[in-house]
CSV table of C-alpha atoms in Angstrom, one decimal:
chain,number,residue,atom,x,y,z
R,83,MET,CA,101.9,57.9,30.5
R,84,ILE,CA,105.3,58.3,30.9
R,85,LYS,CA,106.6,62.4,31.1
R,86,ASP,CA,109.5,63.3,29.3
R,87,SER,CA,111.9,63.8,31.9
R,88,PRO,CA,115.4,65.2,31.1
R,89,SER,CA,117.2,62.2,31.0
R,90,ASN,CA,114.4,60.5,28.8
R,91,ILE,CA,114.4,63.4,26.0
R,92,SER,CA,118.3,62.6,26.0
R,93,ARG,CA,118.0,59.7,24.7
R,94,GLU,CA,117.3,58.2,21.3
R,95,LYS,CA,114.3,56.4,20.9
R,96,ASN,CA,115.9,53.5,21.4
R,97,ILE,CA,113.6,50.6,21.7
R,98,LEU,CA,115.2,46.5,23.0
R,99,PHE,CA,113.4,43.5,22.0
R,100,LEU,CA,113.8,39.9,24.4
R,101,SER,CA,113.4,37.0,22.6
R,102,ASN,CA,114.0,33.1,23.3
R,103,GLY,CA,112.9,30.7,21.2
R,104,TYR,CA,111.2,31.1,17.6
R,105,GLY,CA,107.5,31.7,18.0
R,106,GLU,CA,108.9,34.7,20.5
R,107,ASP,CA,110.8,35.7,17.8
R,108,ALA,CA,108.0,35.8,15.8
R,109,ILE,CA,105.4,37.2,18.3
R,110,ALA,CA,108.4,40.2,18.9
R,111,THR,CA,108.2,40.7,14.9
R,112,SER,CA,104.5,41.2,14.7
R,113,ILE,CA,104.6,44.0,16.8
R,114,VAL,CA,107.8,45.8,15.9
R,115,GLU,CA,105.6,46.0,12.3
R,116,ASN,CA,102.9,47.3,13.8
R,117,LEU,CA,105.6,50.3,15.5
R,118,LEU,CA,107.7,51.2,12.3
R,119,LYS,CA,104.1,51.0,11.1
R,120,LYS,CA,103.0,53.9,13.5
R,121,ASN,CA,107.0,55.8,13.7
R,122,PRO,CA,108.9,54.1,11.0
R,123,PHE,CA,112.3,56.3,12.4
R,124,LEU,CA,112.6,53.8,15.6
R,125,LYS,CA,115.5,52.6,16.1
R,126,ILE,CA,115.1,48.5,17.3
R,127,LYS,CA,117.3,46.2,18.7
R,128,ALA,CA,116.7,42.7,19.1
R,129,PHE,CA,118.3,40.2,21.4
R,130,PRO,CA,117.0,36.6,20.6
R,131,LEU,CA,118.1,34.4,23.4
R,132,VAL,CA,117.5,31.4,21.5
R,133,GLY,CA,118.3,30.9,17.7
R,134,GLU,CA,119.8,33.7,15.5
R,135,GLY,CA,116.9,35.5,14.7
R,136,LYS,CA,116.0,35.0,11.7
R,137,SER,CA,112.3,36.6,12.0
R,138,TYR,CA,113.5,39.8,11.9
R,139,SER,CA,115.4,39.8,9.5
R,140,SER,CA,112.2,40.9,7.2
R,141,PHE,CA,112.5,44.6,9.0
R,142,PRO,CA,115.1,47.1,9.6
R,143,VAL,CA,116.7,45.2,13.4
R,144,GLU,CA,119.8,45.0,14.5
R,145,VAL,CA,119.9,41.6,15.5
R,146,PHE,CA,122.7,40.8,18.3
R,147,SER,CA,122.8,37.2,18.9
R,148,SER,CA,125.8,35.0,20.5
R,149,HIS,CA,125.5,32.2,17.7
R,150,ILE,CA,126.2,29.3,20.2
R,151,LYS,CA,123.9,26.4,19.0
R,152,LEU,CA,122.9,24.7,22.5
R,153,PRO,CA,121.4,20.9,22.7
R,154,SER,CA,118.4,21.5,24.8
R,155,GLU,CA,117.4,24.9,22.5
R,156,GLY,CA,115.6,26.2,25.3
R,157,PHE,CA,114.0,23.6,26.5
R,158,ILE,CA,115.8,22.3,30.4
R,159,ARG,CA,112.9,23.0,31.2
R,160,ASN,CA,111.0,19.8,30.4
R,161,ARG,CA,114.7,17.6,30.5
R,162,PRO,CA,116.9,18.5,33.0
R,163,LEU,CA,119.7,16.5,31.9
R,164,TYR,CA,120.5,18.7,29.0
R,165,LEU,CA,121.0,21.2,31.2
R,166,LEU,CA,124.7,19.2,31.4
R,167,LYS,CA,124.8,19.2,28.1
R,168,ASP,CA,124.2,23.3,27.8
R,169,ILE,CA,127.0,23.8,30.3
R,170,LYS,CA,129.4,21.5,27.5
R,171,ALA,CA,128.5,23.9,24.3
R,172,GLY,CA,128.9,26.8,26.3
R,173,LEU,CA,125.6,28.1,28.0
R,174,PHE,CA,127.1,30.2,30.6
R,175,LYS,CA,129.8,31.8,27.5
R,176,LYS,CA,126.3,32.6,25.5
R,177,ILE,CA,124.2,33.8,28.9
R,178,LEU,CA,128.0,35.9,29.2
R,179,THR,CA,127.5,37.1,25.1
R,180,TYR,CA,123.9,37.9,25.6
R,181,THR,CA,123.6,40.1,28.9
R,182,PHE,CA,127.3,41.7,27.7
R,183,ASN,CA,125.5,42.9,24.1
R,184,LEU,CA,122.2,44.0,25.9
R,185,TYR,CA,123.9,46.2,29.7
R,186,LYS,CA,126.5,47.5,26.7
R,187,GLU,CA,123.2,48.7,24.3
R,188,ALA,CA,120.6,49.6,26.8
R,189,LYS,CA,122.3,52.4,27.6
R,190,ARG,CA,120.8,54.2,25.1
R,191,GLY,CA,117.3,52.8,25.2
R,192,ARG,CA,113.8,53.7,25.4
R,193,LEU,CA,111.8,51.1,26.0
R,194,THR,CA,112.8,47.1,26.4
R,195,VAL,CA,110.0,43.7,25.5
R,196,VAL,CA,110.6,40.9,27.3
R,197,VAL,CA,109.0,38.6,24.9
R,198,GLY,CA,109.1,35.0,26.7
R,199,ASP,CA,110.1,33.3,30.0
R,200,THR,CA,110.7,34.9,33.4
R,201,PHE,CA,114.5,33.9,33.3
R,202,LEU,CA,114.5,36.4,30.0
R,203,LEU,CA,112.9,38.8,32.6
R,204,PHE,CA,115.8,38.5,34.8
R,205,LEU,CA,118.2,38.8,32.7
R,206,ALA,CA,116.8,42.2,31.1
R,207,GLY,CA,116.3,43.2,35.4
R,208,LEU,CA,119.8,42.9,36.2
R,209,SER,CA,120.7,44.5,32.3
R,210,VAL,CA,118.3,47.4,31.4
R,211,ARG,CA,117.9,50.4,33.2
R,212,SER,CA,114.7,51.7,30.8
R,213,PRO,CA,110.9,50.7,31.6
R,214,ILE,CA,110.7,47.0,30.6
R,215,VAL,CA,107.1,45.6,29.3
R,216,PHE,CA,106.6,41.7,29.8
R,217,LEU,CA,104.9,39.5,27.2
R,218,SER,CA,104.5,36.3,29.1
R,219,THR,CA,103.6,33.3,26.1
R,220,SER,CA,104.1,30.4,28.2
R,221,LYS,CA,102.0,30.8,31.3
R,222,SER,CA,98.8,30.9,31.9
R,223,ASN,CA,96.0,30.2,34.8
R,224,TYR,CA,94.4,27.6,32.6
R,225,LYS,CA,97.0,25.3,32.9
R,226,ARG,CA,99.6,26.3,36.1
R,227,GLY,CA,99.3,30.0,37.2
R,228,HIS,CA,102.9,31.9,37.7
R,229,LEU,CA,105.2,30.8,40.3
R,230,ALA,CA,105.2,33.3,43.6
R,231,ILE,CA,109.0,33.8,42.6
R,232,GLU,CA,108.2,34.7,39.4
R,233,ARG,CA,105.6,36.9,41.0
R,234,CYS,CA,108.0,38.6,42.1
R,235,LEU,CA,110.3,38.7,39.2
R,236,MET,CA,107.3,40.6,37.8
R,237,LYS,CA,107.0,43.3,40.4
R,238,LYS,CA,110.5,43.8,41.0
R,239,PHE,CA,111.0,44.6,37.3
R,240,CYS,CA,108.5,45.4,35.4
R,241,GLN,CA,106.1,48.7,34.8
R,242,LEU,CA,103.7,46.7,32.9
R,243,VAL,CA,103.2,43.1,32.0
R,244,LEU,CA,100.7,41.9,29.2
R,245,ALA,CA,99.1,38.3,30.0
R,246,ARG,CA,98.6,35.6,27.5
R,247,ASP,CA,94.4,35.5,28.2
R,248,LYS,CA,92.0,37.9,30.3
R,249,LEU,CA,92.1,35.1,33.3
R,250,THR,CA,95.6,35.0,33.6
R,251,ALA,CA,95.9,38.7,33.4
R,252,GLU,CA,93.2,39.0,36.2
R,253,SER,CA,95.2,36.9,38.6
R,254,LEU,CA,98.1,38.9,38.6
R,255,LYS,CA,96.2,41.7,39.3
R,256,LYS,CA,94.9,40.4,42.3
R,257,VAL,CA,98.5,40.0,43.2
R,258,GLY,CA,99.2,43.8,43.1
R,259,ILE,CA,101.3,43.0,39.3
R,260,LYS,CA,100.1,45.7,36.7
R,261,ALA,CA,98.6,43.7,34.1
R,262,MET,CA,96.4,43.5,31.1
R,263,TYR,CA,95.5,41.7,28.2
R,264,MET,CA,95.5,43.3,24.4
R,265,GLY,CA,94.6,39.7,22.9
R,266,ASN,CA,96.9,36.8,22.1
R,267,ILE,CA,99.5,37.9,19.7
R,268,MET,CA,100.1,35.0,18.6
R,269,MET,CA,97.0,34.4,16.2
R,270,ASP,CA,98.7,37.8,14.3
R,271,CYS,CA,101.7,36.0,13.0
R,272,LEU,CA,99.1,33.9,10.5
R,273,LYS,CA,99.9,35.0,7.8
R,274,ILE,CA,96.6,33.7,5.1
R,275,THR,CA,96.9,34.7,1.4
R,276,GLY,CA,93.7,32.4,0.0
R,277,GLU,CA,96.6,30.1,-1.5
R,278,ASP,CA,94.9,26.5,-2.0
R,279,PHE,CA,98.0,24.3,-2.6
R,280,GLY,CA,96.0,22.8,-5.6
R,281,LEU,CA,93.2,21.0,-3.0
R,282,SER,CA,89.4,21.0,-3.6
R,283,PRO,CA,87.1,21.9,-0.9
R,284,LYS,CA,86.2,18.4,-1.2
R,285,ASP,CA,89.4,17.5,0.2
R,286,LYS,CA,90.2,15.7,3.7
R,287,VAL,CA,93.2,17.5,4.2
R,288,VAL,CA,95.4,16.8,7.6
R,289,GLY,CA,98.3,19.8,7.9
R,290,ILE,CA,101.8,18.6,9.3
R,291,LEU,CA,103.9,20.5,11.8
R,292,PRO,CA,107.2,18.2,12.9
R,293,GLY,CA,108.2,21.4,15.0
R,294,SER,CA,110.5,23.9,14.3
R,295,ARG,CA,114.0,22.3,16.7
R,296,ARG,CA,116.0,19.0,15.8
R,297,GLU,CA,114.3,16.5,17.1
R,298,ALA,CA,111.1,17.0,14.3
R,299,TYR,CA,113.6,14.8,11.7
R,300,THR,CA,113.1,12.2,14.5
R,301,ASN,CA,109.4,13.1,14.9
R,302,ILE,CA,109.0,12.9,11.3
R,303,LYS,CA,109.5,9.1,11.4
R,304,VAL,CA,107.3,8.5,13.4
R,305,ILE,CA,104.3,10.6,11.8
R,306,LEU,CA,104.5,9.5,8.5
R,307,GLN,CA,104.3,5.2,9.5
R,308,SER,CA,100.8,7.2,10.9
R,309,ILE,CA,99.8,8.5,7.4
R,310,GLU,CA,101.0,5.2,5.9
R,311,ILE,CA,98.1,3.7,8.3
R,312,ILE,CA,96.1,6.4,7.9
R,313,ASN,CA,96.1,5.7,4.1
R,314,LYS,CA,95.4,1.9,4.6
R,315,LYS,CA,92.7,2.1,6.7
R,316,SER,CA,90.4,5.6,6.6
R,317,PRO,CA,87.0,5.3,4.1
R,318,LEU,CA,88.2,8.5,2.1
R,319,PRO,CA,90.3,9.9,0.3
R,320,VAL,CA,93.1,11.9,2.8
R,321,LYS,CA,95.6,14.7,1.3
R,322,TYR,CA,98.1,16.6,3.6
R,323,LEU,CA,100.2,19.2,3.4
R,324,LEU,CA,103.4,19.6,5.4
R,325,ALA,CA,105.0,23.2,6.6
R,326,ILE,CA,108.5,22.7,7.3
R,327,SER,CA,110.1,25.8,9.3
R,328,PRO,CA,112.5,27.6,7.9
R,329,SER,CA,114.8,26.3,11.3
R,330,LEU,CA,114.8,22.2,9.7
R,331,ASN,CA,117.0,21.7,6.5
R,332,ILE,CA,115.2,20.2,4.2
R,333,THR,CA,118.5,17.6,3.5
R,334,ASN,CA,118.9,17.0,6.8
R,335,LEU,CA,115.1,15.9,6.7
R,336,GLY,CA,115.7,13.5,3.6
R,337,GLU,CA,118.3,11.2,5.2
R,338,ALA,CA,116.4,10.9,7.9
R,339,ILE,CA,112.9,9.2,6.5
R,340,VAL,CA,114.8,7.5,3.5
R,341,SER,CA,115.4,4.5,5.7
R,342,GLN,CA,110.6,4.5,5.9
R,343,GLY,CA,110.9,3.9,2.1
R,344,TRP,CA,110.2,7.8,1.7
R,345,LYS,CA,112.1,10.4,-0.4
R,346,ILE,CA,112.9,14.1,-1.2
R,347,THR,CA,111.9,14.7,-4.6
R,348,ASP,CA,112.3,18.4,-6.5
R,349,SER,CA,109.3,20.7,-7.5
R,350,SER,CA,108.1,22.5,-10.5
R,351,ASP,CA,108.7,26.0,-10.4
R,352,LYS,CA,105.1,26.1,-10.7
R,353,ASP,CA,104.8,24.8,-7.9
R,354,LYS,CA,107.4,26.6,-5.7
R,355,LYS,CA,106.2,29.6,-6.5
R,356,ARG,CA,102.7,28.5,-4.6
R,357,GLY,CA,105.3,27.5,-1.3
R,358,ILE,CA,105.9,24.3,-2.3
R,359,ILE,CA,109.2,24.4,-2.1
R,360,ALA,CA,109.1,19.8,-2.6
R,361,TYR,CA,107.7,16.4,-2.1
R,362,LEU,CA,108.1,14.2,-0.1
R,363,SER,CA,107.6,11.1,-1.7
R,364,HIS,CA,106.8,7.0,-1.1
R,365,PHE,CA,106.9,3.8,-2.8
R,366,ASN,CA,103.2,3.3,-3.1
R,367,ASN,CA,102.1,6.7,-4.6
R,368,LEU,CA,101.9,8.8,-1.2
R,369,LYS,CA,103.1,12.4,-2.4
R,370,ILE,CA,103.1,15.1,0.9
R,371,PRO,CA,103.8,18.8,-0.4
R,372,VAL,CA,106.3,20.0,1.4
R,373,ILE,CA,105.2,24.1,2.4
R,374,SER,CA,107.3,26.8,3.2
R,375,GLY,CA,106.5,30.5,4.2
R,376,LYS,CA,102.8,29.8,4.1
R,377,PHE,CA,101.9,28.5,7.3
R,378,GLY,CA,98.7,30.5,7.6
R,379,ASP,CA,97.5,28.8,4.6
R,380,VAL,CA,98.9,25.3,6.0
R,381,LEU,CA,96.5,25.6,8.6
R,382,ASN,CA,94.1,27.8,7.2
R,383,LYS,CA,93.4,24.5,4.7
R,384,SER,CA,93.6,22.1,6.9
R,385,HIS,CA,90.8,19.8,8.8
R,386,VAL,CA,92.9,18.7,11.4
R,387,ILE,CA,96.4,18.9,12.7
R,388,ILE,CA,99.2,16.0,13.7
R,389,GLY,CA,101.5,18.7,15.8
R,390,LEU,CA,104.4,18.7,16.6
R,391,SER,CA,105.0,22.1,17.5
R,392,GLY,CA,105.0,25.2,20.8
R,393,THR,CA,103.3,27.9,18.9
R,394,GLY,CA,102.5,26.4,16.2
R,395,ASN,CA,99.9,23.8,17.8
R,396,GLU,CA,98.4,26.1,19.8
R,397,GLN,CA,98.2,29.0,16.6
R,398,ALA,CA,96.4,25.6,15.0
R,399,ALA,CA,93.8,25.3,18.0
R,400,GLY,CA,93.3,29.0,17.6
R,401,MET,CA,92.3,28.3,14.1
R,402,GLY,CA,89.8,25.9,15.4
R,403,LYS,CA,91.6,23.1,14.3
R,404,PRO,CA,91.7,19.7,16.3
R,405,VAL,CA,95.9,19.3,16.9
R,406,VAL,CA,96.6,15.4,17.4
R,407,ALA,CA,100.4,15.2,19.5
R,408,PHE,CA,102.3,12.7,20.5
R,409,PRO,CA,105.7,12.8,23.5
R,410,GLY,CA,108.8,13.5,21.1
R,411,LYS,CA,112.4,11.9,21.2
R,412,GLY,CA,114.0,16.0,22.6
R,413,PRO,CA,113.8,18.3,25.0
R,414,GLN,CA,110.5,20.1,23.8
R,415,ILE,CA,107.1,18.1,23.3
R,416,THR,CA,107.5,16.2,26.1
R,417,LYS,CA,104.4,14.8,27.1
R,418,ARG,CA,104.0,16.9,30.5
R,419,PHE,CA,104.5,19.8,27.9
R,420,LEU,CA,101.4,18.1,26.2
R,421,GLU,CA,99.7,17.6,28.3
R,422,LEU,CA,99.6,21.4,29.8
R,423,GLN,CA,99.3,22.7,26.2
R,424,SER,CA,95.8,20.2,26.4
R,425,LYS,CA,94.9,21.5,29.6
R,426,MET,CA,95.3,25.3,28.3
R,427,LEU,CA,94.0,25.2,25.1
R,428,GLY,CA,90.9,23.2,26.3
R,429,GLY,CA,91.4,19.6,25.4
R,430,ALA,CA,91.6,21.0,21.3
R,431,VAL,CA,95.6,19.6,21.5
R,432,ILE,CA,94.2,15.4,22.1
R,433,VAL,CA,97.7,14.2,23.0
R,434,LYS,CA,97.9,10.3,21.8
R,435,PRO,CA,101.0,7.8,23.1
R,436,LYS,CA,104.0,7.7,20.9
R,437,ASP,CA,102.6,4.5,18.5
R,438,PRO,CA,101.6,5.0,14.8
R,439,PHE,CA,98.4,3.0,15.0
R,440,GLN,CA,96.9,5.2,17.9
R,441,ILE,CA,97.8,8.6,16.2
R,442,ALA,CA,96.0,7.0,13.1
R,443,GLU,CA,92.9,5.5,15.0
R,444,GLU,CA,92.0,9.3,16.1
R,445,LEU,CA,92.8,11.2,12.8
R,446,ILE,CA,90.8,9.1,11.2
R,447,ASP,CA,87.7,9.6,14.3
R,448,LEU,CA,88.3,13.2,13.3
R,449,LEU,CA,88.1,13.8,9.7
R,450,ASN,CA,85.5,11.3,9.7
R,451,ASN,CA,83.2,13.2,12.7
R,452,PRO,CA,82.6,17.1,11.8
R,453,LEU,CA,80.4,17.9,14.8
R,454,ARG,CA,83.5,16.4,17.2
R,455,ARG,CA,85.6,18.7,15.6
R,456,GLU,CA,83.2,22.0,15.8
R,457,LYS,CA,83.4,21.4,19.0
R,458,ILE,CA,87.0,21.3,19.3
R,459,GLY,CA,87.5,23.8,17.5
R,460,LYS,CA,85.4,26.4,19.0
R,461,ILE,CA,87.5,25.2,22.3
R,462,GLY,CA,90.0,26.7,20.8
R,463,LYS,CA,89.0,29.7,18.9
R,464,ASN,CA,87.7,30.7,22.8
R,465,ARG,CA,91.4,29.4,24.6
R,466,MET,CA,93.2,31.4,22.0
R,467,GLY,CA,91.1,34.6,21.1
R,468,PRO,CA,91.2,36.4,18.6
R,469,PRO,CA,93.7,38.1,16.3
R,470,GLY,CA,94.4,41.6,16.8
R,471,GLY,CA,96.5,42.2,19.9
R,472,SER,CA,99.7,43.9,18.4
R,473,GLU,CA,98.6,46.5,16.3
R,474,LYS,CA,96.3,47.1,19.9
R,475,VAL,CA,99.7,46.9,22.2
R,476,ALA,CA,101.7,48.9,19.1
R,477,SER,CA,99.8,51.6,20.0
R,478,PHE,CA,99.6,51.4,23.7
R,479,LEU,CA,103.6,51.3,23.9
R,480,ILE,CA,103.3,54.2,21.3
R,481,GLU,CA,100.9,56.4,23.4
R,482,GLU,CA,102.2,55.0,26.8
R,483,PHE,CA,106.1,55.8,26.2
R,484,ASN,CA,105.9,58.6,23.7
R,485,LEU,CA,108.0,56.8,21.2
R,486,TYR,CA,106.6,59.5,18.7
């Protein structure tokens, strides 16, 4: 435990949360929620590097965002050519604004929690003087461990590293890094209300996760082509649920699909209360509910998932749902990204080419093979771990850093 030195006592109990992505924001807010339950007088400030940090808006958190949208949406590593586009769009201005705000607020910080990757950790290390706790969300020894330079940054800047799984935590400990595993907080971000969206327990259901970034408007076209094939070839009727991210625009989604014979139709007031904000309707009577705010329920009701999401794919696997994925057009969901994600999750993410026929065949096989679904589901649950991590982390931070 950190004892209260005179400098610590003089500081307000401000906690800085740094995050760099929609999934990372959700993980951070899950910890924030539990911290505020334990001490509602904590002053929390959030610094989302990618996006506007909308996840923080449900809590009394001051958010500092540069509001500059970058073409890569934070995924330069997956497609390096996007670096040039980001520079043109104001990358350096964004980073300077971010570090300036961080440096200014860091003087009053009691603790800094970094949720994301080591680039964000590097920015924090340059800007803050308070202890840093680093939640490494993307790296795992199940796929590829941290690079030597990343381990050096952790040793230099971190008081504690919270790894995403036990294997990675043990690996970091062996090289002298104080690391712990307290559970996979991604699984705490899922809220399941029990909503069934009017489906029968006997229905075969495919959940659709087109992604949370701009490439989702392109991904959905391939997904809908696959669904049309399933509708023709499946021996049993199939139902669908589409989970739309708050970062996507329903009008833009409608414009993306109109050329394929699909359109957006409105939902009733009764449907809206269930989270169904609209429907994707096709001329051959296919009708897919578009659901907002009930992501956990979509996963819960689905037997298999078409997933082009980062965090969403992992959460689906953690709930025991096999995920069928294909490379997207944008910077995030590349073939390499999916291959590494599949490796990390023990094959719970099944990577197919961007071919609607192959995607449809894989989904039909999974829907009609419950033993295969169960086997894959167990692997996904084991690799992701159970929920409960955010409460454990919050309790640890309160005790370790005297945040009473």
